[in-house]
PDB file of C-alpha atoms in Angstrom:
ATOM      1  CA  MET A   5     -68.744  59.855 143.266  1.00  0.00           C
ATOM      2  CA  ASN A   6     -70.031  60.755 146.711  1.00  0.00           C
ATOM      3  CA  THR A   7     -67.645  60.202 149.599  1.00  0.00           C
ATOM      4  CA  ILE A   8     -68.243  60.192 153.321  1.00  0.00           C
ATOM      5  CA  PRO A   9     -66.528  63.164 154.998  1.00  0.00           C
ATOM      6  CA  PHE A  10     -64.257  62.595 158.018  1.00  0.00           C
ATOM      7  CA  LYS A  11     -65.375  63.951 161.257  1.00  0.00           C
ATOM      8  CA  ALA A  12     -63.342  67.075 162.177  1.00  0.00           C
ATOM      9  CA  HIS A  13     -60.667  66.111 164.476  1.00  0.00           C
ATOM     10  CA  ALA A  14     -57.280  67.266 165.738  1.00  0.00           C
ATOM     11  CA  GLY A  15     -54.112  65.750 164.317  1.00  0.00           C
ATOM     12  CA  PRO A  16     -52.817  64.596 160.920  1.00  0.00           C
ATOM     13  CA  VAL A  17     -55.015  64.475 157.959  1.00  0.00           C
ATOM     14  CA  ARG A  18     -55.608  60.937 156.540  1.00  0.00           C
ATOM     15  CA  ASP A  19     -54.121  60.340 153.085  1.00  0.00           C
ATOM     16  CA  PHE A  20     -55.071  57.125 151.242  1.00  0.00           C
ATOM     17  CA  ILE A  21     -53.354  58.110 148.057  1.00  0.00           C
ATOM     18  CA  GLY A  22     -49.730  58.856 148.845  1.00  0.00           C
ATOM     19  CA  TYR A  23     -47.506  58.702 145.729  1.00  0.00           C
ATOM     20  CA  GLY A  24     -49.945  56.767 143.853  1.00  0.00           C
ATOM     21  CA  PRO A  25     -48.901  54.368 141.019  1.00  0.00           C
ATOM     22  CA  THR A  26     -45.777  56.488 140.081  1.00  0.00           C
ATOM     23  CA  THR A  27     -43.197  56.778 142.878  1.00  0.00           C
ATOM     24  CA  PRO A  28     -40.362  59.085 142.721  1.00  0.00           C
ATOM     25  CA  ASP A  29     -36.765  57.803 142.039  1.00  0.00           C
ATOM     26  CA  PRO A  30     -35.027  57.956 145.428  1.00  0.00           C
ATOM     27  CA  GLN A  31     -31.551  58.498 143.783  1.00  0.00           C
ATOM     28  CA  TRP A  32     -29.803  56.948 146.733  1.00  0.00           C
ATOM     29  CA  PRO A  33     -26.139  58.099 146.781  1.00  0.00           C
ATOM     30  CA  ASP A  34     -24.568  54.910 145.599  1.00  0.00           C
ATOM     31  CA  GLY A  35     -27.114  54.104 143.000  1.00  0.00           C
ATOM     32  CA  SER A  36     -28.852  51.330 144.884  1.00  0.00           C
ATOM     33  CA  ALA A  37     -32.559  50.658 144.456  1.00  0.00           C
ATOM     34  CA  VAL A  38     -33.306  49.988 148.159  1.00  0.00           C
ATOM     35  CA  ALA A  39     -31.787  51.707 151.203  1.00  0.00           C
ATOM     36  CA  VAL A  40     -31.997  49.334 154.182  1.00  0.00           C
ATOM     37  CA  ASN A  41     -32.114  50.930 157.685  1.00  0.00           C
ATOM     38  CA  LEU A  42     -31.368  48.694 160.591  1.00  0.00           C
ATOM     39  CA  VAL A  43     -33.061  50.270 163.637  1.00  0.00           C
ATOM     40  CA  LEU A  44     -31.793  49.021 167.003  1.00  0.00           C
ATOM     41  CA  ASN A  45     -34.487  49.698 169.561  1.00  0.00           C
ATOM     42  CA  TYR A  46     -32.606  50.009 172.843  1.00  0.00           C
ATOM     43  CA  GLU A  47     -35.306  50.224 175.489  1.00  0.00           C
ATOM     44  CA  GLU A  48     -34.070  48.193 178.487  1.00  0.00           C
ATOM     45  CA  GLY A  49     -34.533  50.139 181.553  1.00  0.00           C
ATOM     46  CA  ALA A  50     -37.242  52.366 180.348  1.00  0.00           C
ATOM     47  CA  GLU A  51     -40.075  49.897 180.437  1.00  0.00           C
ATOM     48  CA  TYR A  52     -43.032  50.022 182.808  1.00  0.00           C
ATOM     49  CA  SER A  53     -42.224  48.924 186.276  1.00  0.00           C
ATOM     50  CA  LEU A  54     -43.234  48.953 189.910  1.00  0.00           C
ATOM     51  CA  LEU A  55     -39.797  50.219 190.723  1.00  0.00           C
ATOM     52  CA  ASP A  56     -40.436  53.315 188.668  1.00  0.00           C
ATOM     53  CA  GLY A  57     -43.756  54.048 190.143  1.00  0.00           C
ATOM     54  CA  ASP A  58     -45.938  52.917 187.206  1.00  0.00           C
ATOM     55  CA  GLU A  59     -49.391  51.842 187.813  1.00  0.00           C
ATOM     56  CA  PHE A  60     -48.919  48.544 185.864  1.00  0.00           C
ATOM     57  CA  ASN A  61     -46.034  46.332 184.976  1.00  0.00           C
ATOM     58  CA  ASP A  62     -44.743  45.763 181.463  1.00  0.00           C
ATOM     59  CA  THR A  63     -45.591  42.837 179.164  1.00  0.00           C
ATOM     60  CA  TRP A  64     -42.944  43.213 176.327  1.00  0.00           C
ATOM     61  CA  GLY A  65     -40.723  40.534 177.629  1.00  0.00           C
ATOM     62  CA  GLU A  66     -40.436  36.985 176.447  1.00  0.00           C
ATOM     63  CA  TYR A  67     -44.108  36.279 177.212  1.00  0.00           C
ATOM     64  CA  SER A  68     -47.278  38.328 177.381  1.00  0.00           C
ATOM     65  CA  TYR A  69     -48.402  37.525 180.947  1.00  0.00           C
ATOM     66  CA  GLN A  70     -48.869  40.602 183.118  1.00  0.00           C
ATOM     67  CA  ILE A  71     -47.970  40.666 186.845  1.00  0.00           C
ATOM     68  CA  PRO A  72     -50.401  42.678 188.952  1.00  0.00           C
ATOM     69  CA  PRO A  73     -49.009  46.278 189.524  1.00  0.00           C
ATOM     70  CA  GLU A  74     -48.512  46.012 193.219  1.00  0.00           C
ATOM     71  CA  ILE A  75     -46.122  43.023 192.712  1.00  0.00           C
ATOM     72  CA  ARG A  76     -42.604  43.427 191.472  1.00  0.00           C
ATOM     73  CA  ASP A  77     -42.246  41.685 188.088  1.00  0.00           C
ATOM     74  CA  LEU A  78     -38.674  40.063 188.348  1.00  0.00           C
ATOM     75  CA  GLY A  79     -39.252  37.984 185.273  1.00  0.00           C
ATOM     76  CA  THR A  80     -39.665  40.918 182.929  1.00  0.00           C
ATOM     77  CA  GLU A  81     -36.959  42.780 184.654  1.00  0.00           C
ATOM     78  CA  MET A  82     -34.411  40.109 184.221  1.00  0.00           C
ATOM     79  CA  HIS A  83     -35.412  39.652 180.535  1.00  0.00           C
ATOM     80  CA  MET A  84     -34.831  43.307 180.014  1.00  0.00           C
ATOM     81  CA  GLU A  85     -31.548  43.184 181.773  1.00  0.00           C
ATOM     82  CA  TYR A  86     -30.393  40.501 179.336  1.00  0.00           C
ATOM     83  CA  GLY A  87     -30.874  42.919 176.511  1.00  0.00           C
ATOM     84  CA  SER A  88     -28.700  45.527 178.161  1.00  0.00           C
ATOM     85  CA  ARG A  89     -26.152  43.281 179.715  1.00  0.00           C
ATOM     86  CA  VAL A  90     -25.664  40.717 176.815  1.00  0.00           C
ATOM     87  CA  GLY A  91     -27.764  41.215 173.804  1.00  0.00           C
ATOM     88  CA  VAL A  92     -26.875  44.784 172.937  1.00  0.00           C
ATOM     89  CA  TRP A  93     -23.111  43.932 173.041  1.00  0.00           C
ATOM     90  CA  ARG A  94     -23.657  40.949 170.743  1.00  0.00           C
ATOM     91  CA  LEU A  95     -25.333  43.210 168.238  1.00  0.00           C
ATOM     92  CA  ALA A  96     -22.852  46.018 168.802  1.00  0.00           C
ATOM     93  CA  ARG A  97     -19.865  43.651 168.062  1.00  0.00           C
ATOM     94  CA  MET A  98     -21.684  42.504 164.898  1.00  0.00           C
ATOM     95  CA  PHE A  99     -22.185  46.006 163.579  1.00  0.00           C
ATOM     96  CA  ASP A 100     -18.461  46.735 164.269  1.00  0.00           C
ATOM     97  CA  GLU A 101     -17.420  43.558 162.641  1.00  0.00           C
ATOM     98  CA  TYR A 102     -19.356  44.230 159.429  1.00  0.00           C
ATOM     99  CA  GLY A 103     -18.593  48.074 159.492  1.00  0.00           C
ATOM    100  CA  ILE A 104     -22.192  49.129 159.067  1.00  0.00           C
ATOM    101  CA  ASP A 105     -23.869  52.149 160.498  1.00  0.00           C
ATOM    102  CA  VAL A 106     -27.278  51.705 162.142  1.00  0.00           C
ATOM    103  CA  SER A 107     -29.897  53.958 163.826  1.00  0.00           C
ATOM    104  CA  ILE A 108     -30.461  53.528 167.554  1.00  0.00           C
ATOM    105  CA  ASP A 109     -34.000  54.269 168.769  1.00  0.00           C
ATOM    106  CA  ALA A 110     -33.808  54.856 172.339  1.00  0.00           C
ATOM    107  CA  PRO A 111     -35.813  56.236 175.353  1.00  0.00           C
ATOM    108  CA  ALA A 112     -33.558  58.624 177.256  1.00  0.00           C
ATOM    109  CA  VAL A 113     -33.736  56.703 180.669  1.00  0.00           C
ATOM    110  CA  ALA A 114     -32.580  53.479 179.043  1.00  0.00           C
ATOM    111  CA  LEU A 115     -29.420  55.331 177.792  1.00  0.00           C
ATOM    112  CA  GLU A 116     -29.051  57.032 181.241  1.00  0.00           C
ATOM    113  CA  ARG A 117     -28.902  53.639 182.862  1.00  0.00           C
ATOM    114  CA  ASN A 118     -26.232  52.184 180.601  1.00  0.00           C
ATOM    115  CA  PRO A 119     -23.323  54.649 180.384  1.00  0.00           C
ATOM    116  CA  GLU A 120     -21.022  52.088 178.773  1.00  0.00           C
ATOM    117  CA  PHE A 121     -23.439  51.734 175.844  1.00  0.00           C
ATOM    118  CA  CYS A 122     -23.537  55.548 175.465  1.00  0.00           C
ATOM    119  CA  SER A 123     -19.738  55.529 175.344  1.00  0.00           C
ATOM    120  CA  TRP A 124     -19.873  53.102 172.594  1.00  0.00           C
ATOM    121  CA  ILE A 125     -22.302  55.215 170.594  1.00  0.00           C
ATOM    122  CA  ARG A 126     -20.045  58.286 171.093  1.00  0.00           C
ATOM    123  CA  GLU A 127     -17.150  56.367 169.535  1.00  0.00           C
ATOM    124  CA  ARG A 128     -19.048  55.308 166.449  1.00  0.00           C
ATOM    125  CA  THR A 129     -21.074  57.102 163.699  1.00  0.00           C
ATOM    126  CA  HIS A 130     -24.496  55.653 164.413  1.00  0.00           C
ATOM    127  CA  ASP A 131     -27.432  58.009 164.666  1.00  0.00           C
ATOM    128  CA  VAL A 132     -29.748  58.188 167.591  1.00  0.00           C
ATOM    129  CA  ILE A 133     -33.429  58.554 167.170  1.00  0.00           C
ATOM    130  CA  GLY A 134     -35.621  59.980 170.060  1.00  0.00           C
ATOM    131  CA  HIS A 135     -37.905  57.372 171.452  1.00  0.00           C
ATOM    132  CA  GLY A 136     -39.362  59.351 174.437  1.00  0.00           C
ATOM    133  CA  TYR A 137     -38.047  59.927 177.889  1.00  0.00           C
ATOM    134  CA  ARG A 138     -39.183  56.506 179.070  1.00  0.00           C
ATOM    135  CA  TRP A 139     -42.118  54.476 178.028  1.00  0.00           C
ATOM    136  CA  THR A 140     -45.288  56.496 178.194  1.00  0.00           C
ATOM    137  CA  GLU A 141     -48.745  56.253 176.545  1.00  0.00           C
ATOM    138  CA  ASP A 142     -48.331  59.408 174.485  1.00  0.00           C
ATOM    139  CA  SER A 143     -51.629  59.085 172.794  1.00  0.00           C
ATOM    140  CA  ARG A 144     -53.293  59.661 176.155  1.00  0.00           C
ATOM    141  CA  MET A 145     -51.152  62.460 177.405  1.00  0.00           C
ATOM    142  CA  THR A 146     -51.971  66.017 177.569  1.00  0.00           C
ATOM    143  CA  ARG A 147     -50.189  68.265 175.060  1.00  0.00           C
ATOM    144  CA  ASP A 148     -48.219  69.936 177.847  1.00  0.00           C
ATOM    145  CA  ASP A 149     -47.191  66.671 179.559  1.00  0.00           C
ATOM    146  CA  GLU A 150     -46.094  65.278 176.146  1.00  0.00           C
ATOM    147  CA  LYS A 151     -44.037  68.459 175.326  1.00  0.00           C
ATOM    148  CA  ALA A 152     -42.373  68.310 178.751  1.00  0.00           C
ATOM    149  CA  TYR A 153     -41.317  64.654 178.506  1.00  0.00           C
ATOM    150  CA  MET A 154     -40.156  65.348 174.942  1.00  0.00           C
ATOM    151  CA  GLN A 155     -37.862  68.167 176.130  1.00  0.00           C
ATOM    152  CA  LEU A 156     -36.515  66.048 178.897  1.00  0.00           C
ATOM    153  CA  ALA A 157     -35.537  63.257 176.392  1.00  0.00           C
ATOM    154  CA  ILE A 158     -33.991  65.724 174.046  1.00  0.00           C
ATOM    155  CA  ALA A 159     -31.713  67.166 176.755  1.00  0.00           C
ATOM    156  CA  SER A 160     -30.899  63.850 178.372  1.00  0.00           C
ATOM    157  CA  ILE A 161     -29.853  62.028 175.119  1.00  0.00           C
ATOM    158  CA  GLU A 162     -27.629  64.876 174.182  1.00  0.00           C
ATOM    159  CA  ARG A 163     -25.932  64.494 177.612  1.00  0.00           C
ATOM    160  CA  THR A 164     -25.402  60.780 177.316  1.00  0.00           C
ATOM    161  CA  THR A 165     -24.696  60.320 173.616  1.00  0.00           C
ATOM    162  CA  GLY A 166     -23.534  63.826 172.383  1.00  0.00           C
ATOM    163  CA  GLN A 167     -26.282  63.867 169.793  1.00  0.00           C
ATOM    164  CA  ARG A 168     -29.055  66.316 169.460  1.00  0.00           C
ATOM    165  CA  VAL A 169     -31.832  64.000 168.145  1.00  0.00           C
ATOM    166  CA  LYS A 170     -33.138  64.883 164.702  1.00  0.00           C
ATOM    167  CA  GLY A 171     -35.756  62.154 164.359  1.00  0.00           C
ATOM    168  CA  TRP A 172     -38.462  60.842 166.614  1.00  0.00           C
ATOM    169  CA  ILE A 173     -40.539  57.632 167.222  1.00  0.00           C
ATOM    170  CA  VAL A 174     -42.906  57.292 170.075  1.00  0.00           C
ATOM    171  CA  ARG A 175     -43.594  53.952 171.785  1.00  0.00           C
ATOM    172  CA  SER A 176     -46.193  52.481 169.523  1.00  0.00           C
ATOM    173  CA  PHE A 177     -48.723  55.082 169.371  1.00  0.00           C
ATOM    174  CA  PRO A 178     -48.258  58.887 168.693  1.00  0.00           C
ATOM    175  CA  SER A 179     -50.769  61.542 169.922  1.00  0.00           C
ATOM    176  CA  VAL A 180     -52.698  63.911 167.779  1.00  0.00           C
ATOM    177  CA  ASN A 181     -50.145  66.523 169.101  1.00  0.00           C
ATOM    178  CA  THR A 182     -46.813  64.687 168.526  1.00  0.00           C
ATOM    179  CA  ARG A 183     -45.943  65.991 165.081  1.00  0.00           C
ATOM    180  CA  GLU A 184     -46.992  69.533 165.854  1.00  0.00           C
ATOM    181  CA  LEU A 185     -44.667  69.531 168.942  1.00  0.00           C
ATOM    182  CA  LEU A 186     -41.678  68.263 166.749  1.00  0.00           C
ATOM    183  CA  VAL A 187     -42.323  71.164 164.209  1.00  0.00           C
ATOM    184  CA  GLU A 188     -42.809  73.591 167.246  1.00  0.00           C
ATOM    185  CA  ASP A 189     -39.428  72.470 168.647  1.00  0.00           C
ATOM    186  CA  GLY A 190     -37.627  73.358 165.527  1.00  0.00           C
ATOM    187  CA  GLY A 191     -34.722  70.959 165.884  1.00  0.00           C
ATOM    188  CA  PHE A 192     -36.124  67.986 164.178  1.00  0.00           C
ATOM    189  CA  LEU A 193     -35.752  66.992 160.497  1.00  0.00           C
ATOM    190  CA  TYR A 194     -38.331  64.171 160.569  1.00  0.00           C
ATOM    191  CA  ASP A 195     -40.520  61.832 162.430  1.00  0.00           C
ATOM    192  CA  SER A 196     -40.991  58.121 161.974  1.00  0.00           C
ATOM    193  CA  ASP A 197     -44.460  57.675 163.655  1.00  0.00           C
ATOM    194  CA  SER A 198     -45.908  56.286 160.531  1.00  0.00           C
ATOM    195  CA  THR A 199     -45.907  52.893 158.854  1.00  0.00           C
ATOM    196  CA  ASN A 200     -48.002  53.859 155.809  1.00  0.00           C
ATOM    197  CA  ASP A 201     -45.429  53.976 153.167  1.00  0.00           C
ATOM    198  CA  GLU A 202     -41.930  52.724 151.935  1.00  0.00           C
ATOM    199  CA  LEU A 203     -40.568  56.125 150.906  1.00  0.00           C
ATOM    200  CA  PRO A 204     -40.272  59.447 152.750  1.00  0.00           C
ATOM    201  CA  TYR A 205     -42.867  61.956 152.163  1.00  0.00           C
ATOM    202  CA  TYR A 206     -43.887  65.364 153.216  1.00  0.00           C
ATOM    203  CA  VAL A 207     -46.923  66.418 155.380  1.00  0.00           C
ATOM    204  CA  THR A 208     -48.148  69.888 156.125  1.00  0.00           C
ATOM    205  CA  THR A 209     -47.975  70.642 159.851  1.00  0.00           C
ATOM    206  CA  LEU A 210     -48.566  74.100 161.431  1.00  0.00           C
ATOM    207  CA  GLY A 211     -48.571  75.467 157.838  1.00  0.00           C
ATOM    208  CA  LYS A 212     -44.962  74.099 157.206  1.00  0.00           C
ATOM    209  CA  PRO A 213     -43.803  71.016 155.147  1.00  0.00           C
ATOM    210  CA  PHE A 214     -42.346  68.368 157.409  1.00  0.00           C
ATOM    211  CA  LEU A 215     -40.728  65.149 156.451  1.00  0.00           C
ATOM    212  CA  VAL A 216     -41.888  61.738 157.403  1.00  0.00           C
ATOM    213  CA  VAL A 217     -39.568  58.553 157.146  1.00  0.00           C
ATOM    214  CA  PRO A 218     -41.839  55.676 157.611  1.00  0.00           C
ATOM    215  CA  TYR A 219     -41.093  52.781 159.939  1.00  0.00           C
ATOM    216  CA  SER A 220     -42.140  49.269 159.669  1.00  0.00           C
ATOM    217  CA  LYS A 221     -43.572  46.705 162.124  1.00  0.00           C
ATOM    218  CA  VAL A 222     -43.599  44.010 159.661  1.00  0.00           C
ATOM    219  CA  TYR A 223     -39.814  43.751 159.147  1.00  0.00           C
ATOM    220  CA  ASN A 224     -39.326  43.731 162.857  1.00  0.00           C
ATOM    221  CA  ASP A 225     -38.345  41.211 165.366  1.00  0.00           C
ATOM    222  CA  VAL A 226     -41.230  42.006 167.630  1.00  0.00           C
ATOM    223  CA  ARG A 227     -42.777  39.204 165.559  1.00  0.00           C
ATOM    224  CA  TYR A 228     -41.002  36.732 167.855  1.00  0.00           C
ATOM    225  CA  LEU A 229     -43.483  37.813 170.410  1.00  0.00           C
ATOM    226  CA  ILE A 230     -46.709  38.704 168.617  1.00  0.00           C
ATOM    227  CA  ALA A 231     -48.791  36.669 166.157  1.00  0.00           C
ATOM    228  CA  PRO A 232     -48.081  35.651 163.546  1.00  0.00           C
ATOM    229  CA  THR A 233     -44.801  34.751 165.246  1.00  0.00           C
ATOM    230  CA  TYR A 234     -41.494  33.637 163.958  1.00  0.00           C
ATOM    231  CA  ALA A 235     -40.990  29.999 165.059  1.00  0.00           C
ATOM    232  CA  THR A 236     -37.306  30.138 164.260  1.00  0.00           C
ATOM    233  CA  PRO A 237     -34.708  32.936 163.414  1.00  0.00           C
ATOM    234  CA  ARG A 238     -34.718  31.484 159.909  1.00  0.00           C
ATOM    235  CA  HIS A 239     -38.348  32.867 159.573  1.00  0.00           C
ATOM    236  CA  PHE A 240     -37.166  36.370 160.355  1.00  0.00           C
ATOM    237  CA  PHE A 241     -34.225  36.188 157.937  1.00  0.00           C
ATOM    238  CA  GLU A 242     -36.440  34.749 155.140  1.00  0.00           C
ATOM    239  CA  ASN A 243     -39.071  37.469 155.826  1.00  0.00           C
ATOM    240  CA  LEU A 244     -36.371  40.124 155.368  1.00  0.00           C
ATOM    241  CA  LYS A 245     -34.816  38.432 152.394  1.00  0.00           C
ATOM    242  CA  LEU A 246     -38.065  38.077 150.460  1.00  0.00           C
ATOM    243  CA  ALA A 247     -38.937  41.654 150.959  1.00  0.00           C
ATOM    244  CA  LEU A 248     -35.616  43.010 149.848  1.00  0.00           C
ATOM    245  CA  ASP A 249     -35.586  40.613 146.757  1.00  0.00           C
ATOM    246  CA  PHE A 250     -39.077  41.818 145.821  1.00  0.00           C
ATOM    247  CA  MET A 251     -38.245  45.547 146.217  1.00  0.00           C
ATOM    248  CA  VAL A 252     -35.016  45.283 144.206  1.00  0.00           C
ATOM    249  CA  ASP A 253     -36.926  43.261 141.526  1.00  0.00           C
ATOM    250  CA  GLU A 254     -39.584  45.986 141.463  1.00  0.00           C
ATOM    251  CA  ALA A 255     -37.088  48.663 140.835  1.00  0.00           C
ATOM    252  CA  THR A 256     -35.514  46.716 137.989  1.00  0.00           C
ATOM    253  CA  LYS A 257     -38.922  46.649 136.350  1.00  0.00           C
ATOM    254  CA  GLY A 258     -39.187  50.461 136.551  1.00  0.00           C
ATOM    255  CA  TYR A 259     -41.506  50.651 139.549  1.00  0.00           C
ATOM    256  CA  GLY A 260     -39.169  52.734 141.673  1.00  0.00           C
ATOM    257  CA  GLY A 261     -36.813  52.275 144.538  1.00  0.00           C
ATOM    258  CA  ARG A 262     -37.585  51.939 148.317  1.00  0.00           C
ATOM    259  CA  THR A 263     -36.529  52.264 151.840  1.00  0.00           C
ATOM    260  CA  MET A 264     -36.597  49.003 153.958  1.00  0.00           C
ATOM    261  CA  SER A 265     -36.879  49.693 157.706  1.00  0.00           C
ATOM    262  CA  VAL A 266     -35.817  46.666 159.867  1.00  0.00           C
ATOM    263  CA  GLY A 267     -36.585  46.908 163.601  1.00  0.00           C
ATOM    264  CA  LEU A 268     -34.323  44.962 165.977  1.00  0.00           C
ATOM    265  CA  HIS A 269     -34.424  44.856 169.914  1.00  0.00           C
ATOM    266  CA  ALA A 270     -31.474  43.927 172.024  1.00  0.00           C
ATOM    267  CA  ARG A 271     -33.535  41.677 174.311  1.00  0.00           C
ATOM    268  CA  TRP A 272     -34.835  39.615 171.279  1.00  0.00           C
ATOM    269  CA  SER A 273     -32.406  39.737 168.398  1.00  0.00           C
ATOM    270  CA  GLY A 274     -29.565  39.835 170.922  1.00  0.00           C
ATOM    271  CA  GLN A 275     -30.200  36.252 171.864  1.00  0.00           C
ATOM    272  CA  ALA A 276     -27.542  33.989 170.274  1.00  0.00           C
ATOM    273  CA  ASN A 277     -29.869  32.010 168.180  1.00  0.00           C
ATOM    274  CA  ARG A 278     -31.837  34.936 166.944  1.00  0.00           C
ATOM    275  CA  ALA A 279     -28.702  36.934 166.298  1.00  0.00           C
ATOM    276  CA  THR A 280     -27.931  34.596 163.469  1.00  0.00           C
ATOM    277  CA  ALA A 281     -30.838  36.031 161.446  1.00  0.00           C
ATOM    278  CA  VAL A 282     -29.411  39.522 161.811  1.00  0.00           C
ATOM    279  CA  ARG A 283     -25.941  38.246 160.770  1.00  0.00           C
ATOM    280  CA  ASP A 284     -27.252  36.359 157.795  1.00  0.00           C
ATOM    281  CA  PHE A 285     -29.326  39.433 156.699  1.00  0.00           C
ATOM    282  CA  ILE A 286     -26.464  41.781 157.056  1.00  0.00           C
ATOM    283  CA  GLU A 287     -24.312  39.547 154.941  1.00  0.00           C
ATOM    284  CA  TYR A 288     -27.160  39.205 152.389  1.00  0.00           C
ATOM    285  CA  VAL A 289     -27.513  42.996 151.994  1.00  0.00           C
ATOM    286  CA  LEU A 290     -23.752  43.495 151.704  1.00  0.00           C
ATOM    287  CA  ASN A 291     -23.649  41.059 148.764  1.00  0.00           C
ATOM    288  CA  LYS A 292     -26.908  42.202 147.168  1.00  0.00           C
ATOM    289  CA  ASP A 293     -26.725  44.279 143.995  1.00  0.00           C
ATOM    290  CA  GLY A 294     -29.166  47.083 144.241  1.00  0.00           C
ATOM    291  CA  ALA A 295     -29.187  47.375 148.069  1.00  0.00           C
ATOM    292  CA  CYS A 296     -27.304  49.391 150.577  1.00  0.00           C
ATOM    293  CA  PHE A 297     -27.309  50.326 154.232  1.00  0.00           C
ATOM    294  CA  MET A 298     -28.046  53.820 155.320  1.00  0.00           C
ATOM    295  CA  ARG A 299     -28.618  55.595 158.582  1.00  0.00           C
ATOM    296  CA  ARG A 300     -32.161  56.996 158.992  1.00  0.00           C
ATOM    297  CA  LEU A 301     -30.590  60.449 159.448  1.00  0.00           C
ATOM    298  CA  ASP A 302     -28.965  60.049 156.200  1.00  0.00           C
ATOM    299  CA  ILE A 303     -32.095  58.907 154.407  1.00  0.00           C
ATOM    300  CA  ALA A 304     -33.752  62.130 155.770  1.00  0.00           C
ATOM    301  CA  GLN A 305     -31.064  64.514 154.719  1.00  0.00           C
ATOM    302  CA  HIS A 306     -30.805  62.924 151.314  1.00  0.00           C
ATOM    303  CA  TRP A 307     -34.582  63.297 150.712  1.00  0.00           C
ATOM    304  CA  LEU A 308     -34.623  66.878 151.878  1.00  0.00           C
ATOM    305  CA  GLU A 309     -31.702  67.687 149.461  1.00  0.00           C
ATOM    306  CA  GLN A 310     -32.777  65.523 146.505  1.00  0.00           C
ATOM    307  CA  HIS A 311     -36.503  65.686 146.904  1.00  0.00           C
ATOM    308  CA  PRO A 312     -37.350  69.059 148.536  1.00  0.00           C
ATOM    309  CA  PRO A 313     -40.986  69.834 149.336  1.00  0.00           C
ATOM    310  CA  GLY A 314     -42.677  71.299 146.218  1.00  0.00           C
TER     311      GLY A 314
END
């Protein structure tokens, strides 16, 4: 069969096959079929803003209207502040109450602007994922600029949280250089700049095997904002429950286990009504045979140990 060759280009090689029809047995530590990873995206204070000298204002608030760049967008500012002042603490208390570890995906500047939240992180065992220095369009940056901002973020997050980040997720769109920069740095175990699988896998970058732990924008509360939206928090919970049930059922039929990455944002899921979906899903996972919670760092380390690159 003839195939159309791809045009030569920098960056990752496209792979349409992955594990194919037979996936590896994850062998999660407690024997579960599905490892659920809650990712708290803590971004408040790192968004685009006239106050930080950006050429445009942000639109990831509670509505998609964009204020002209020369005008201060108080509406989005206050929505973001809700996430850092109220929402993140509602979720933090919930994680404490249920005794579960989560992964915190955060731009460095957001953490710098909330020392109390950083203290909370230091006193727990949650892992922190690098999410840039602040919001930037990495896909459009030069390699040198992207590298410089990455180094700023690594150093800043270690100062504020005490953790040297081992994983990385850019804001929405990585560049063709992102993965190579992570390998060049030498301090990263994995990246999560991919949504193309439900299990970790290896890629070859700069001639070396490098681990990818995929993320999901489907099992994600961003759907409160973008279409098709969740009309109520019940829709978010039902979406997560259906996915988990299906994955566990697949495993019982011999089709292999999975990871389930669930993205949360303090400004959205920290709202009182929407927090009920998070609470209900946590309780559901804790009572679900075949499912467990794992930090993203633990998923990566487990895969490196149990499924080393061949």
